[in-house]
XYZ file of C-alpha atoms in Angstrom:
331
model
C -34.337 58.597 3.996
C -31.639 58.639 6.648
C -32.329 57.220 10.099
C -29.943 56.184 12.825
C -32.165 53.388 14.086
C -31.283 49.792 13.172
C -33.228 47.910 10.511
C -34.736 44.459 10.596
C -35.586 42.455 7.457
C -38.109 39.625 7.423
C -39.455 37.459 4.588
C -42.831 35.764 4.219
C -44.247 33.452 1.544
C -47.850 34.370 0.750
C -50.283 32.136 -1.134
C -53.464 33.396 -2.779
C -55.953 30.933 -4.327
C -57.327 32.033 -7.702
C -61.018 32.306 -8.544
C -60.468 30.129 -11.615
C -57.326 28.570 -13.116
C -55.085 31.105 -14.854
C -53.964 29.648 -18.175
C -51.398 31.034 -20.617
C -49.416 29.520 -23.483
C -46.766 28.023 -21.199
C -48.984 26.539 -18.483
C -51.692 26.953 -15.856
C -51.860 27.697 -12.150
C -54.513 27.737 -9.447
C -52.771 29.968 -6.899
C -50.465 32.938 -6.806
C -47.330 32.342 -4.738
C -45.534 35.520 -3.763
C -42.739 36.589 -1.441
C -43.078 39.629 0.809
C -40.052 41.507 2.136
C -40.703 43.611 5.235
C -38.123 46.134 6.441
C -38.692 47.649 9.879
C -36.817 50.669 11.182
C -37.921 52.092 14.505
C -41.701 52.497 14.376
C -41.797 52.465 10.557
C -42.370 49.407 8.374
C -42.051 49.075 4.602
C -43.246 46.140 2.517
C -42.675 44.915 -1.017
C -44.158 41.892 -2.778
C -42.625 39.955 -5.665
C -43.608 36.944 -7.744
C -40.768 34.533 -8.594
C -41.200 33.464 -12.222
C -39.898 30.203 -13.647
C -39.662 31.681 -17.175
C -36.812 33.827 -15.845
C -35.154 31.017 -13.917
C -36.635 32.055 -10.578
C -38.208 30.072 -7.754
C -39.259 31.054 -4.265
C -36.128 29.393 -2.912
C -33.799 31.173 -5.349
C -35.358 34.544 -4.621
C -35.133 33.989 -0.869
C -31.469 33.015 -1.294
C -30.742 36.150 -3.324
C -32.300 38.377 -0.675
C -30.541 36.548 2.147
C -27.225 37.063 0.355
C -27.481 40.809 0.958
C -29.379 40.778 4.263
C -26.404 42.326 6.045
C -26.224 45.253 3.641
C -29.977 45.882 3.807
C -30.058 45.779 7.591
C -26.958 48.000 7.726
C -28.853 50.698 5.823
C -28.334 50.130 2.079
C -30.539 52.561 0.182
C -32.322 52.117 -3.144
C -29.318 53.303 -5.147
C -27.057 50.774 -3.428
C -29.615 48.056 -4.014
C -29.301 48.508 -7.783
C -25.631 47.514 -7.467
C -26.184 44.694 -4.983
C -28.722 42.668 -6.970
C -29.581 42.255 -10.656
C -32.989 43.034 -12.088
C -35.590 40.483 -11.040
C -38.070 39.508 -8.361
C -35.654 39.595 -5.401
C -34.619 43.185 -6.024
C -38.234 44.149 -6.678
C -39.401 43.048 -3.229
C -36.590 44.937 -1.485
C -36.782 48.048 -3.669
C -40.529 48.445 -3.149
C -40.124 47.804 0.571
C -37.543 50.601 0.724
C -39.862 53.004 -1.143
C -42.601 52.183 1.356
C -40.219 52.505 4.314
C -38.932 55.884 3.113
C -42.507 57.117 2.757
C -43.390 55.950 6.256
C -40.261 57.458 7.860
C -40.535 60.795 6.047
C -44.307 61.138 6.147
C -44.159 61.951 2.422
C -46.189 59.678 0.104
C -44.158 57.534 -2.266
C -45.662 59.221 -5.310
C -44.330 62.560 -4.077
C -40.928 61.022 -3.417
C -41.041 59.962 -7.075
C -41.754 63.536 -8.175
C -45.471 63.126 -8.886
C -48.192 65.522 -7.746
C -50.822 62.809 -7.331
C -51.930 59.336 -8.403
C -55.192 59.350 -10.303
C -57.566 56.413 -10.740
C -56.948 54.509 -13.966
C -58.597 51.888 -16.159
C -57.014 48.450 -16.045
C -57.311 45.700 -18.606
C -58.995 42.490 -17.490
C -57.330 39.220 -18.520
C -59.025 36.258 -20.198
C -57.149 32.967 -19.864
C -56.439 30.690 -22.798
C -59.140 28.115 -23.501
C -61.252 26.754 -26.300
C -63.077 29.354 -28.403
C -66.324 28.486 -26.592
C -64.714 28.791 -23.156
C -63.145 32.120 -24.046
C -66.405 33.391 -25.538
C -68.184 32.610 -22.269
C -65.488 34.422 -20.279
C -65.606 37.379 -22.675
C -69.393 37.579 -22.438
C -69.168 37.728 -18.646
C -66.589 40.536 -18.914
C -68.115 42.340 -21.903
C -68.919 45.415 -19.827
C -65.231 46.045 -19.169
C -63.608 48.628 -21.459
C -60.342 46.732 -22.082
C -59.892 42.967 -22.288
C -56.495 41.290 -22.463
C -56.814 38.023 -24.374
C -54.266 35.302 -23.724
C -53.390 33.284 -26.828
C -51.458 30.065 -27.404
C -50.560 29.662 -31.076
C -52.649 27.077 -32.916
C -56.318 28.075 -33.004
C -55.763 31.703 -32.089
C -57.821 33.065 -34.998
C -60.843 31.113 -33.769
C -60.280 32.265 -30.201
C -60.121 35.900 -31.278
C -63.240 35.698 -33.413
C -65.162 34.119 -30.532
C -64.021 36.747 -28.035
C -64.827 39.614 -30.381
C -68.331 38.272 -31.035
C -68.962 37.933 -27.285
C -67.526 41.358 -26.352
C -68.215 43.623 -29.340
C -67.628 46.896 -27.516
C -64.458 46.140 -25.544
C -61.014 47.269 -26.682
C -58.977 44.109 -27.212
C -55.297 43.596 -26.557
C -53.727 40.165 -26.942
C -50.769 38.415 -25.333
C -49.246 35.464 -27.150
C -46.624 34.838 -24.437
C -44.010 33.911 -27.092
C -46.298 31.247 -28.658
C -46.216 32.431 -32.283
C -43.479 31.654 -34.796
C -41.996 33.724 -37.634
C -43.721 31.572 -40.254
C -47.231 32.301 -38.921
C -46.879 35.988 -38.109
C -48.772 37.157 -41.173
C -51.818 34.988 -40.564
C -51.918 35.734 -36.837
C -51.606 39.486 -37.287
C -54.321 39.315 -39.966
C -56.613 37.563 -37.478
C -55.872 40.265 -34.911
C -56.626 43.027 -37.388
C -59.895 41.317 -38.393
C -60.949 41.183 -34.734
C -60.127 44.854 -34.187
C -57.228 44.111 -31.818
C -55.241 47.255 -30.946
C -52.101 45.660 -29.465
C -50.188 42.385 -29.736
C -47.908 41.625 -26.802
C -44.765 39.488 -27.227
C -45.805 37.410 -30.238
C -42.423 35.672 -30.697
C -39.911 34.084 -28.318
C -37.525 36.735 -27.035
C -34.596 35.121 -28.837
C -36.458 35.066 -32.164
C -38.038 38.512 -32.193
C -35.716 39.906 -34.871
C -38.335 38.695 -37.377
C -40.584 41.525 -36.161
C -38.249 44.017 -37.843
C -38.986 42.647 -41.320
C -42.108 44.728 -41.927
C -44.641 47.130 -40.467
C -47.398 45.082 -38.879
C -51.089 46.060 -38.994
C -51.387 46.067 -35.188
C -49.057 47.727 -32.659
C -46.534 45.347 -31.071
C -45.425 45.415 -27.425
C -42.311 43.829 -25.906
C -42.671 41.883 -22.679
C -40.252 38.972 -22.282
C -37.850 40.795 -24.624
C -37.309 43.739 -22.254
C -36.486 43.722 -18.552
C -34.562 46.904 -17.822
C -32.763 49.601 -19.815
C -30.047 47.284 -21.109
C -30.721 46.395 -24.728
C -33.735 48.683 -25.024
C -32.352 50.693 -27.921
C -31.878 47.524 -29.999
C -35.626 46.871 -29.911
C -36.707 50.060 -31.663
C -37.187 48.388 -35.055
C -39.230 45.529 -33.552
C -41.663 47.015 -31.042
C -43.923 50.032 -30.647
C -44.408 49.735 -26.874
C -42.686 48.111 -23.908
C -44.386 46.320 -21.025
C -42.900 47.489 -17.732
C -43.323 44.973 -14.909
C -41.623 45.597 -11.597
C -40.740 41.927 -11.194
C -38.715 42.226 -14.421
C -37.122 45.614 -13.758
C -36.221 44.728 -10.191
C -38.409 47.340 -8.575
C -39.893 50.784 -8.949
C -36.503 52.529 -9.088
C -35.450 50.893 -12.354
C -39.029 50.908 -13.653
C -39.101 54.705 -13.484
C -35.713 54.897 -15.205
C -36.821 52.406 -17.871
C -39.993 54.405 -18.518
C -38.006 57.593 -19.013
C -35.533 55.913 -21.371
C -38.306 54.191 -23.321
C -40.144 57.477 -23.801
C -36.901 59.126 -24.910
C -36.455 56.407 -27.554
C -40.034 56.778 -28.799
C -41.666 53.713 -27.244
C -45.172 53.800 -25.840
C -45.600 52.439 -22.319
C -47.591 49.477 -21.057
C -47.664 48.814 -17.297
C -48.165 45.160 -16.453
C -48.017 42.722 -13.571
C -47.712 39.132 -12.516
C -50.672 37.486 -10.772
C -50.253 38.780 -7.235
C -51.956 40.747 -4.494
C -52.674 44.461 -4.206
C -49.342 44.974 -2.463
C -47.514 44.090 -5.691
C -49.761 46.302 -7.851
C -49.467 49.466 -5.756
C -45.942 50.648 -6.703
C -46.702 50.135 -10.411
C -49.538 52.662 -10.144
C -46.891 55.396 -10.035
C -46.333 54.681 -13.735
C -49.959 54.387 -14.797
C -50.543 57.985 -15.876
C -47.734 57.690 -18.448
C -48.954 54.429 -19.964
C -51.114 53.817 -23.029
C -52.276 50.572 -21.424
C -52.464 49.518 -17.778
C -52.780 45.838 -16.898
C -52.869 45.671 -13.106
C -55.739 43.250 -12.640
C -53.898 40.648 -10.547
C -56.120 41.065 -7.462
C -59.267 40.667 -9.591
C -58.149 37.120 -10.374
C -57.707 36.141 -6.706
C -60.295 34.400 -4.544
C -59.160 36.720 -1.754
C -56.813 39.692 -1.537
C -54.767 40.872 1.423
C -56.155 43.351 4.012
C -56.377 47.003 2.852
C -56.362 45.801 -0.763
C -56.765 48.143 -3.701
C -60.265 49.299 -4.585
C -61.625 48.369 -8.005
C -64.882 49.769 -9.340
C -65.358 47.496 -12.317
C -62.145 48.143 -14.243
C -61.375 51.477 -12.566
C -58.449 51.074 -10.194
C -57.933 53.516 -7.329
C -54.656 54.487 -5.601
C -53.518 52.541 -2.526
C -54.167 53.591 1.030
C -51.008 54.176 3.135
C -51.911 51.127 5.237
C -51.246 48.997 2.146
C -48.212 50.706 0.615
C -46.586 54.068 0.028
C-alpha cells in the first residue's frame, strides 16, 4: 500500500526455550532461535518472523546480512513484488515479506487475509509433533497426546518400524503422519513403507534425501508421499509430479507468504495436495501460514505448542484446534 511517509527497518533475535528437546533425524535442539523484522511507517508497524535453518545453509548471521544488503531498498519503499526480485527464497525474504503483509494491513485497515483475496480465516486442526526417541519414549509421548486427532511422528531410519508400532499402540485413534527428514534410503523404502502401512499411517513426508528422491518414481507406494526438503518454491515443482502426492509449503522455504500463495496455486494446478508446515517458532511465524490452511489436506502449525513460552498476543490453541491471529499479533 502506498504511503509517502519514510520507513524504518529494525531486526531482533528472539529466543524461545522449548518445553522438551525437539529431536529429528539430523539433530536436537532445546530452544527456537528466530529473527524478527519490523518495518515501521508513520504510525503503522509490520512484523515478520523467520527461522534460519542450517539444512539450507542459513544462520542468524547470514540471514541478518542478507536483509541488511537490501535495507536501503526496503526503507525506500520496496513492495512485496520488488522483494521477490531483491532476495532469493529463504528465511531472510520470509521475514521481510511477512512484515510487509502486516504493514500493508495496518496502513490500509484491511486484514491481510482480505488483501490475499480470502473472505475469512477459519479455525483449523493442526498436527502435533512427536520427537524421535526410543520406541518406549515415543510411546509415552504418544500416550500423552493420544487425544489429539493428528500426530506427526518424527522418524530417523534404523528402528522406525518399532517406533511406529509403539506410537500406534499408544495412540490407537489418532491419524498418523510421519516425517523421515531424509533419513531413509532407496534400499529400505519397501520395508519402511510396509511398516507405515501396517501402522495405518496416512502420509510419509520426505522419506529420501532431496538429491536421491528420484527413486520414489519407481513405483506407487502404499502411503501418500509428501515433498518437504525437495520443494522450496515453484522452480522445479513440475519435475516432482512422478515422485510426490503432496507438497509441504513452509514460508521459511518459499521466502514468505507471497511466493507461498503462488506455490500453492501452481501445486494445485499440477495436481498436488497441499500440506502447510512450519519450523519451530513463535505464533508470529505461524500466523501468515494460516492464510493457506483452508486449502491444505494437512496443517502442521504446532510450533508454539512446543515452546515453554510464546510471545505476547500469541495464537490461541484449544487442544489441536488453532484459531486465527488477533491484529495485535499479525495481519
